[in-house]
Short mmCIF file of C-alpha atoms in Angstrom, two decimals:
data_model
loop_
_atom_site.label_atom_id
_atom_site.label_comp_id
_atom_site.label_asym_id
_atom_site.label_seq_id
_atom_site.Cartn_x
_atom_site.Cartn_y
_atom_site.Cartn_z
CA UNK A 1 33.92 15.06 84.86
CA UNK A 2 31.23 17.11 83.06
CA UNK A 3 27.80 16.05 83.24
CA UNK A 4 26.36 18.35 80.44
CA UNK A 5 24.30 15.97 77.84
CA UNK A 6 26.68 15.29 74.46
CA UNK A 7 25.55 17.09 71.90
CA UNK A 8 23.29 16.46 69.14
CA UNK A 9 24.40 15.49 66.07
CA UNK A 10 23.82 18.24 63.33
CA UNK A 11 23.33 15.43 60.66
CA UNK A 12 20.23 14.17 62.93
CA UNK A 13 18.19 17.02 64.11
CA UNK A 14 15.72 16.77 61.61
CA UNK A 15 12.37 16.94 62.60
CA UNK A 16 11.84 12.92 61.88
CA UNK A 17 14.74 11.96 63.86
CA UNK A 18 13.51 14.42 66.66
CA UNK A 19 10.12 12.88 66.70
CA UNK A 20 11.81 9.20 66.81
CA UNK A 21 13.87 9.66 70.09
CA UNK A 22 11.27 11.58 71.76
CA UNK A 23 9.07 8.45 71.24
CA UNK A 24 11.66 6.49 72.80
CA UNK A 25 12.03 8.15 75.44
CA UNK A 26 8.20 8.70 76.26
CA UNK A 27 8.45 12.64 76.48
CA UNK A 28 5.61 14.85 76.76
CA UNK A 29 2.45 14.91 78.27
CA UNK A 30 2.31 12.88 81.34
CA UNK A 31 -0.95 10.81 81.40
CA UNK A 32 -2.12 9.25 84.73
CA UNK A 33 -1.91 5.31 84.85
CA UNK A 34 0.33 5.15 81.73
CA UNK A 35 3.23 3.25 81.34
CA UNK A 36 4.60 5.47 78.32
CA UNK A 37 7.33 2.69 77.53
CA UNK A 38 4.63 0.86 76.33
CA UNK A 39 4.37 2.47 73.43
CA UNK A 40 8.36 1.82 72.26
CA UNK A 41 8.48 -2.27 72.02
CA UNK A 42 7.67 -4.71 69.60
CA UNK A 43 9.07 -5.25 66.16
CA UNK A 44 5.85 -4.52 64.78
CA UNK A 45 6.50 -1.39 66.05
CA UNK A 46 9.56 -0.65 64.71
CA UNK A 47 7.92 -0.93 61.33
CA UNK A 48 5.23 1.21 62.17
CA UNK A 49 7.77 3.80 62.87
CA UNK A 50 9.79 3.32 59.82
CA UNK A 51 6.23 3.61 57.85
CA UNK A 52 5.71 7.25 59.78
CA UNK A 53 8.57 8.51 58.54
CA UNK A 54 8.49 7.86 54.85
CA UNK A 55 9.50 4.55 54.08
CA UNK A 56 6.34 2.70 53.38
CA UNK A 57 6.44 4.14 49.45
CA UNK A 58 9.62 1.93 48.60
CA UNK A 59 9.70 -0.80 50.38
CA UNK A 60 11.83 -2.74 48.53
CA UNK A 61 14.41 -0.19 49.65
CA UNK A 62 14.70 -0.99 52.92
CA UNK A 63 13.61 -3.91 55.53
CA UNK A 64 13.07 -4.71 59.30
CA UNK A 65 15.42 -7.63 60.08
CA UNK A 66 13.66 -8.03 63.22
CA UNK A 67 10.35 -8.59 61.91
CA UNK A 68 9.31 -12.61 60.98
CA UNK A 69 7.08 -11.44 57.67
CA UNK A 70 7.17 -13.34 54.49
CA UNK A 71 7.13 -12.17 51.35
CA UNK A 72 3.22 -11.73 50.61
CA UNK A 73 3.36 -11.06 46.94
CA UNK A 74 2.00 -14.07 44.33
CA UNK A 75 5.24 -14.43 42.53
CA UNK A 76 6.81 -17.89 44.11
CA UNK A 77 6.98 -19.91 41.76
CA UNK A 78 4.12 -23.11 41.90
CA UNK A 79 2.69 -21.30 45.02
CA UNK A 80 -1.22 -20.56 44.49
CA UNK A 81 -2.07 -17.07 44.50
CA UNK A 82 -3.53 -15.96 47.10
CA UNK A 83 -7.82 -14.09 46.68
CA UNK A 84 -7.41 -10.53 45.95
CA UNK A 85 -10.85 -10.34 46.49
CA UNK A 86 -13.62 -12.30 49.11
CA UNK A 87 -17.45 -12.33 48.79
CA UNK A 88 -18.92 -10.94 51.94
CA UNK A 89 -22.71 -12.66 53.04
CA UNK A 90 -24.87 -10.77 55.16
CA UNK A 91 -24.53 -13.46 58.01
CA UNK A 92 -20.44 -12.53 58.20
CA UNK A 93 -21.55 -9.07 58.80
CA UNK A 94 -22.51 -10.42 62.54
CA UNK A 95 -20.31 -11.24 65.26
CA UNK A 96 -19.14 -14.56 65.29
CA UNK A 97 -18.27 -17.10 67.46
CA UNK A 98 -15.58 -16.62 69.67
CA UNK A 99 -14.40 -20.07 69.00
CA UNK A 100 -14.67 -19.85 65.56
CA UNK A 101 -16.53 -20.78 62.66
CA UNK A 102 -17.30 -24.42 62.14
CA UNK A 103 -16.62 -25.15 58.91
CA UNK A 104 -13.08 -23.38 59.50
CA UNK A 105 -12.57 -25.17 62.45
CA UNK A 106 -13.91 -28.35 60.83
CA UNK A 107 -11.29 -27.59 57.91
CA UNK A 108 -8.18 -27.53 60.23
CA UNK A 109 -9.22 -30.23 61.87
CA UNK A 110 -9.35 -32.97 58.64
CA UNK A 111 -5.96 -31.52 58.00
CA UNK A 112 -4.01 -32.46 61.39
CA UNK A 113 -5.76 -35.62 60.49
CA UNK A 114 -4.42 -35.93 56.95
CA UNK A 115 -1.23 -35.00 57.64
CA UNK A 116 -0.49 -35.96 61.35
CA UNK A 117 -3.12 -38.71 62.27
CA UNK A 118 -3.69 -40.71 59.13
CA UNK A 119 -2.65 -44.01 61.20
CA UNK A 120 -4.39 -43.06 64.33
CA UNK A 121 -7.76 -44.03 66.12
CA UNK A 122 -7.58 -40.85 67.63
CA UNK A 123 -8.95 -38.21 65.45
CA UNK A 124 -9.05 -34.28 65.59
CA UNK A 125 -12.34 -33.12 65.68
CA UNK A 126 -14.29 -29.41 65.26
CA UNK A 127 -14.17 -29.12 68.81
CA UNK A 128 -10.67 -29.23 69.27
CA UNK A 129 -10.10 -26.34 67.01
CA UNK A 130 -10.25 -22.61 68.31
CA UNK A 131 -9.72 -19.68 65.58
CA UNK A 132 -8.49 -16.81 66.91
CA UNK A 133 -7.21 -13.81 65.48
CA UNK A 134 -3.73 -14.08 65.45
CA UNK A 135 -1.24 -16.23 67.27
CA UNK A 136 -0.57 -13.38 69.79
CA UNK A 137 -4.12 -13.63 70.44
CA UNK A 138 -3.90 -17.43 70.47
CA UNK A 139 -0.92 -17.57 72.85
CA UNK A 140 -3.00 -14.90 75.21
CA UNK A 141 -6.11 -16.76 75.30
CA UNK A 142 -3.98 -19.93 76.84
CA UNK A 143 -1.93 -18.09 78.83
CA UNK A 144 -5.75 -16.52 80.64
CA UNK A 145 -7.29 -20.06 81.09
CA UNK A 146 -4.20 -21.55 82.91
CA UNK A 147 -4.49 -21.80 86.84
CA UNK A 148 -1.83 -21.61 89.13
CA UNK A 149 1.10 -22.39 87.98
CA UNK A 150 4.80 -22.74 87.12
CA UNK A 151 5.51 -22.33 82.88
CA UNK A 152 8.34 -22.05 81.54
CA UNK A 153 10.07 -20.96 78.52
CA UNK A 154 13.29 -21.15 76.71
CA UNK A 155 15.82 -18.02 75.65
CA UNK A 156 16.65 -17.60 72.83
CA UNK A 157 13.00 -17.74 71.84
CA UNK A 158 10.18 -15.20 70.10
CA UNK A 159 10.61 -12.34 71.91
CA UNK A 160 6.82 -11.22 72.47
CA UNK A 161 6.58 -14.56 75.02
CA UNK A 162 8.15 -12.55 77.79
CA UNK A 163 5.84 -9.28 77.55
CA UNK A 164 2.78 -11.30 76.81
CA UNK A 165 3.07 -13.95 79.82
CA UNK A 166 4.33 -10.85 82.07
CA UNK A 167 0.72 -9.44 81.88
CA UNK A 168 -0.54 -12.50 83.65
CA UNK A 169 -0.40 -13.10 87.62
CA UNK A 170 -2.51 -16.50 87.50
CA UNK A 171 0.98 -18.18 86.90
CA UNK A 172 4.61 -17.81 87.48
CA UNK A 173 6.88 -17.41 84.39
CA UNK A 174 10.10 -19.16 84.56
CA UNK A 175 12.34 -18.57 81.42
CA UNK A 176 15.16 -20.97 81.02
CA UNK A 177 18.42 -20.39 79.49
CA UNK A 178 19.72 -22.95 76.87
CA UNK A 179 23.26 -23.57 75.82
CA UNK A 180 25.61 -21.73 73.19
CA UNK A 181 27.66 -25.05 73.14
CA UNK A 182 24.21 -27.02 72.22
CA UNK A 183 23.22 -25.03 69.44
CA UNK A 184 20.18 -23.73 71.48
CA UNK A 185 18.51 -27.10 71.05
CA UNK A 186 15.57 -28.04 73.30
CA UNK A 187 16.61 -31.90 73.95
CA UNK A 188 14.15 -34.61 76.15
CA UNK A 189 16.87 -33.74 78.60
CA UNK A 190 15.92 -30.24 79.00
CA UNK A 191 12.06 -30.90 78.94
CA UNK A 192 12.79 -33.51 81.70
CA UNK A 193 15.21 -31.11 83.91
CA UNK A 194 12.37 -28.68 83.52
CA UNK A 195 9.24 -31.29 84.50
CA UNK A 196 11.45 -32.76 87.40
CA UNK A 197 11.82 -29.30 88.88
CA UNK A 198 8.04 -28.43 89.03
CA UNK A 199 7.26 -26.72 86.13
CA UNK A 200 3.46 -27.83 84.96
CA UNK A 201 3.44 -25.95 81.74
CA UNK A 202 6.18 -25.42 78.82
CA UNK A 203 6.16 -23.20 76.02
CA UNK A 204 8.09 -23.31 73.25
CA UNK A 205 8.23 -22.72 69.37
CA UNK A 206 8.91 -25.52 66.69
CA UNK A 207 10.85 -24.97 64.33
CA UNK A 208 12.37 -22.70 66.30
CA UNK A 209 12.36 -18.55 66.13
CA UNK A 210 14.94 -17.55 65.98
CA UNK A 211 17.35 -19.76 66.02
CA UNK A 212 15.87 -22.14 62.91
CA UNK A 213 16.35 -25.60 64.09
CA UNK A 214 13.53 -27.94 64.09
CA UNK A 215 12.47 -30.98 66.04
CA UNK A 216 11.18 -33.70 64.40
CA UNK A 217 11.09 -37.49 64.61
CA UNK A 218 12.04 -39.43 67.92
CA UNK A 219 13.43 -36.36 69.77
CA UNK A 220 10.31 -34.89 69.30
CA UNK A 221 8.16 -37.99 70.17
CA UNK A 222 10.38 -38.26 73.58
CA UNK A 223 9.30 -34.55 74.42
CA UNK A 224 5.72 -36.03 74.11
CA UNK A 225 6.23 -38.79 76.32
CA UNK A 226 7.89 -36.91 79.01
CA UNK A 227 5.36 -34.32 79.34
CA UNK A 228 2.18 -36.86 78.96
CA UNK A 229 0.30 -36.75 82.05
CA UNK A 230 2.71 -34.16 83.71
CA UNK A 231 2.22 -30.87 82.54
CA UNK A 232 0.74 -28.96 79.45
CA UNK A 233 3.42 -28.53 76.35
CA UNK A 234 2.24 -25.38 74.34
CA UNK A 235 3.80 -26.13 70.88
CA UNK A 236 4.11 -22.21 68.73
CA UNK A 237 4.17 -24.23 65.10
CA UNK A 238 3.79 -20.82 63.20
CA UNK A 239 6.98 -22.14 61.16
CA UNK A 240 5.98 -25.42 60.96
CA UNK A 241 5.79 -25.13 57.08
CA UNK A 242 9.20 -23.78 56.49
CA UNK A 243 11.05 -27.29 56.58
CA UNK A 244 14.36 -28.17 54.73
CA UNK A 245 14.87 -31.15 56.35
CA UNK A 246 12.79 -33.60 54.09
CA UNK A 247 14.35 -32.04 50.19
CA UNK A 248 11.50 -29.53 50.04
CA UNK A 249 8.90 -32.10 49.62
CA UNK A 250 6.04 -30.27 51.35
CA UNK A 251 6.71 -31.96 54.62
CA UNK A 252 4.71 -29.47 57.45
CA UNK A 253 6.32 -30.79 60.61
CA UNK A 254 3.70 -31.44 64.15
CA UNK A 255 3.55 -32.57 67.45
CA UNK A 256 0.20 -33.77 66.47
CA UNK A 257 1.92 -36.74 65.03
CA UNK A 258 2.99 -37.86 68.31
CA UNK A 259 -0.54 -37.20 70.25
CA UNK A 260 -1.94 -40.47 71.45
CA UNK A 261 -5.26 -39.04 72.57
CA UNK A 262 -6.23 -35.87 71.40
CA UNK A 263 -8.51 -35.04 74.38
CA UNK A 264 -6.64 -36.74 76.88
CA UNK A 265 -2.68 -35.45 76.24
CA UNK A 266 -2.22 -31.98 77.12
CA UNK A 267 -0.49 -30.73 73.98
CA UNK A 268 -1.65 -27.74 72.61
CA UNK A 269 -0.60 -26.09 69.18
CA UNK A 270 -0.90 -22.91 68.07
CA UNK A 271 -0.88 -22.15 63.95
CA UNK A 272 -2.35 -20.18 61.34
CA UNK A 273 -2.63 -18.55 57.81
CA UNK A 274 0.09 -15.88 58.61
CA UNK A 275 3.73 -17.65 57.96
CA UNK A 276 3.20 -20.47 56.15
CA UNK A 277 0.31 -19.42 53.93
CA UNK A 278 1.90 -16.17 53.76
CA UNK A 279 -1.22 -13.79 54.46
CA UNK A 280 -0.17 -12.17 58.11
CA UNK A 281 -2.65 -9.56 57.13
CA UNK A 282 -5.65 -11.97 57.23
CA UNK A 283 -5.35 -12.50 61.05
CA UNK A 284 -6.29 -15.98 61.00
CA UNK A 285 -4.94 -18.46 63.55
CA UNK A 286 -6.22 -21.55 65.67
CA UNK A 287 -4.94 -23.47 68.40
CA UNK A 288 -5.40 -27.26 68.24
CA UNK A 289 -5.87 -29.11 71.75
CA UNK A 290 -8.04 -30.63 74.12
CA UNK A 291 -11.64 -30.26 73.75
CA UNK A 292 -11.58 -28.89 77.18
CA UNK A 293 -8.98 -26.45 76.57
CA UNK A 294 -10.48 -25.47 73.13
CA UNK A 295 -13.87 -25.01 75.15
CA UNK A 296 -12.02 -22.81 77.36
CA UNK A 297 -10.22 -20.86 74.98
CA UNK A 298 -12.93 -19.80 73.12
CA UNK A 299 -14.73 -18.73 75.82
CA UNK A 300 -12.09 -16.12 77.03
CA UNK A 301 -12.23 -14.78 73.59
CA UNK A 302 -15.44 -12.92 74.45
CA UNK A 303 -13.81 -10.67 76.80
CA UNK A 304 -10.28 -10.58 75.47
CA UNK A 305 -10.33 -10.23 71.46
CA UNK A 306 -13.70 -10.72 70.55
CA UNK A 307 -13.08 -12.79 67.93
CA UNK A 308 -11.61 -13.48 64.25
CA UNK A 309 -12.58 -11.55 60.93
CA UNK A 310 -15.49 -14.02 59.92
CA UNK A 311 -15.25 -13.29 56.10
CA UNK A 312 -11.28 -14.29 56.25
CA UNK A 313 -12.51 -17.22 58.02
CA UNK A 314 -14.74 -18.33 54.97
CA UNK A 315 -12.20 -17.34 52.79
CA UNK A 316 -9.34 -19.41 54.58
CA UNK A 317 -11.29 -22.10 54.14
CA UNK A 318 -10.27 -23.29 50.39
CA UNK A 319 -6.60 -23.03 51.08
CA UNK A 320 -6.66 -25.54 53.65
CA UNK A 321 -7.45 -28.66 51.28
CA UNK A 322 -4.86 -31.01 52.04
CA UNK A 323 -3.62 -31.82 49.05
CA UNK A 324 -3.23 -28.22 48.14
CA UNK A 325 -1.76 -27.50 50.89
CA UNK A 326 1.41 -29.89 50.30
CA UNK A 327 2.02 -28.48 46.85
CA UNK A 328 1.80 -24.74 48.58
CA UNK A 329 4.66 -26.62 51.14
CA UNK A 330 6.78 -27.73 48.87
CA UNK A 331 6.59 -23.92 46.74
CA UNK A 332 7.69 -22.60 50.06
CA UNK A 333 10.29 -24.63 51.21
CA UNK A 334 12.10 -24.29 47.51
CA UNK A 335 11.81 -20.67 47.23
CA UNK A 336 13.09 -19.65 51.15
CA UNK A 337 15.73 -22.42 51.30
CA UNK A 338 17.38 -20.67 48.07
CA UNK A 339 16.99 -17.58 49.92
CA UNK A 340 18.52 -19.18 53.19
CA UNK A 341 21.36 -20.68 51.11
CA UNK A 342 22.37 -17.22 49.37
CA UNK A 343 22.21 -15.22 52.83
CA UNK A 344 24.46 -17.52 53.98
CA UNK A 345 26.95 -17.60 51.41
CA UNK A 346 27.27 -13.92 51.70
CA UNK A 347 27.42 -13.50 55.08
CA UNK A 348 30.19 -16.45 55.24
CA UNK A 349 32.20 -14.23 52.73
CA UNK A 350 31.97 -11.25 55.09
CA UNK A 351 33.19 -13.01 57.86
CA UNK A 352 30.46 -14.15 60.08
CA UNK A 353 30.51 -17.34 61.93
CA UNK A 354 27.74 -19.65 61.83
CA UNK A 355 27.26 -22.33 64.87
CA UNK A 356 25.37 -24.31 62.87
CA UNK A 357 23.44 -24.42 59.50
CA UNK A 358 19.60 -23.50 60.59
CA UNK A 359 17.34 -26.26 58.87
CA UNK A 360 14.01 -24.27 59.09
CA UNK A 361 12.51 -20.97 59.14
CA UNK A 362 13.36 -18.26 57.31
CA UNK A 363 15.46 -16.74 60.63
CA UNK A 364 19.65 -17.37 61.08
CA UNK A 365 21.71 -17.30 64.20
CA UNK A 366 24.74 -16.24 63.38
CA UNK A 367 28.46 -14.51 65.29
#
């Protein structure tokens, strides 16, 4: 058997395509304390990559299908358009509050009410709003205030939650596998298997990346009721707009509907300006929670992000009118769930197999 390397393919030795496997396999200089395979992961990567080698000047020429962007451009129909430009006051120019700004935080929090809490005594406040920049930076600030323990999460999932929670050692990560012959559903019964075996936090995105189910209604409540009082249920809602379920009426789907006490049940959710408002540039997120989490939270964002772009903060601000925000909805859900329905119609006539029919998102999980 020979063991001389295969040899390179004359249609790829191009200086590009040189420079692109030598990045993944973390030649060159060797730099003390480096893990050079850091540099290769991520889909956010992969587009970076893409972008160094020429394809950033027609984009409409090519795409990441591993990448969860939307569209960012002001042509959906109904949709508002989005400011092209932002007034910048001499107070932004200072650092702000790791927590966030209050009128922001203010903002989000007379939405969840609105929309989630209209019939409740139990009302979102300021306090129980963080911004931070990003849901990665959302999701890393919880996983740094939690103490010891056992969380777990659920593959198929968003693939960042493994690499994040792996840079943590103040808790054990426990990823569970879910079934083929369930669709991938989270069901009560799986949030219960996981509580009776220990497990004092769960993380897991609804609707779901990337398999584009969403849980709403009673199973969702259950999931609630299970984890009350038993562990901490971290709720990634980034798709939470992106519902087909209710005839594209605007419907934003929460666990916030199903919070009986907003300081006193241990759900936190994690949201922002970046899918469903379409402006992933912005950087604008929040997690919704506890006031003692939120306190908490914010705190750790002096020493791990710093903080959110205060003049996108001000700016965010408008969009989040609840009323406004239902018509923006509503734009959304009609203009993806054409774009869902056509993917699948071709795919179906090449020959893939879908399990099911995903009911959310803009992601599909196909054969």
């Amino acid at each position: 058997m020979s063991l001389a390397p295969p040899a390179i393919d004359t249609e790829r030795k191009s200086s590009p395509h040189q420079r692109f496997r030598e990045s993944l396999k973390g030649v060159g200089h060797k730099h003390p304390g480096l893990d050079p395979s850091k540099s290769s992961t991520g889909v956010v990567w992969t587009t970076e990559k893409a972008n160094e080698h020429g394809f950033q000047e027609n984009p409409q020429e090519w795409g990441n299908l591993g990448q969860g962007a939307p569209e960012v451009e002001d042509d959906i129909p109904n949709a508002f358009h989005k400011p092209t430009h932002i007034d910048i006051s001499v107070s932004s120019r200072e650092y702000g509050p790791t927590s966030g700004i209050t009128p922001l935080r203010e903002a989000v929090a007379h939405l969840y009410n609105v929309q989630f809490r209209a019939d409740k005594a139990s009302k979102y406040t300021y306090e129980n709003v963080c911004i931070v920049p990003g849901g990665r930076a959302g999701l890393l600030r919880i996983a740094a205030v939690l103490g010891n323990a056992y969380l777990s999460f659920f593959i198929p999932d968003y693939t960042a939650y493994n690499e994040m929670l792996g840079l943590f050692k103040n808790f054990a990560v426990i990823p569970t596998l879910l079934d083929e012959e369930d669709s991938y559903m989270v069901h009560p019964d799986k949030i219960r298997d996981e509580v009776k075996r220990g497990v004092s936090v769960i993380l897991t995105s609804n609707p779901r990346n990337p398999t584009g189910q969403v849980l709403k209604g009673e199973p969702l409540k259950e999931i609630l009721d299970i984890c009350r009082e038993k562990c901490t249920l971290v709720m990634d809602e980034f798709y939470s707009g992106y519902n087909y379920t209710d005839d594209c009426s605007g419907t934003t789907i929460s666990a916030a509907s199903y919070v009986e006490d907003v300081n006193e049940d241990n759900v936190l959710l994690v949201d922002g300006m970046t899918k469903r408002f379409r402006l992933p540039g912005w950087r604008i997120a929040w997690v919704v929670g506890p006031k003692d989490f939120i306190k908490a939270i914010g705190s750790c964002g002096s020493y791990l992000d710093g903080g959110a772009n205060v003049p996108f903060q001000v700016a965010s601000i408008p969009m989040l009118q609840p009323d406004l925000v239902v018509k923006e909805m509503a734009a959304l859900q009609k203009h993806f769930k054409e774009k869902l329905d056509y993917v699948i119609e071709r795919l179906q006539g090449m020959g893939f197999i879908f399990p099911y029919k995903p009911d959310s998102t803009f992601y599909i999980w196909l054969q």
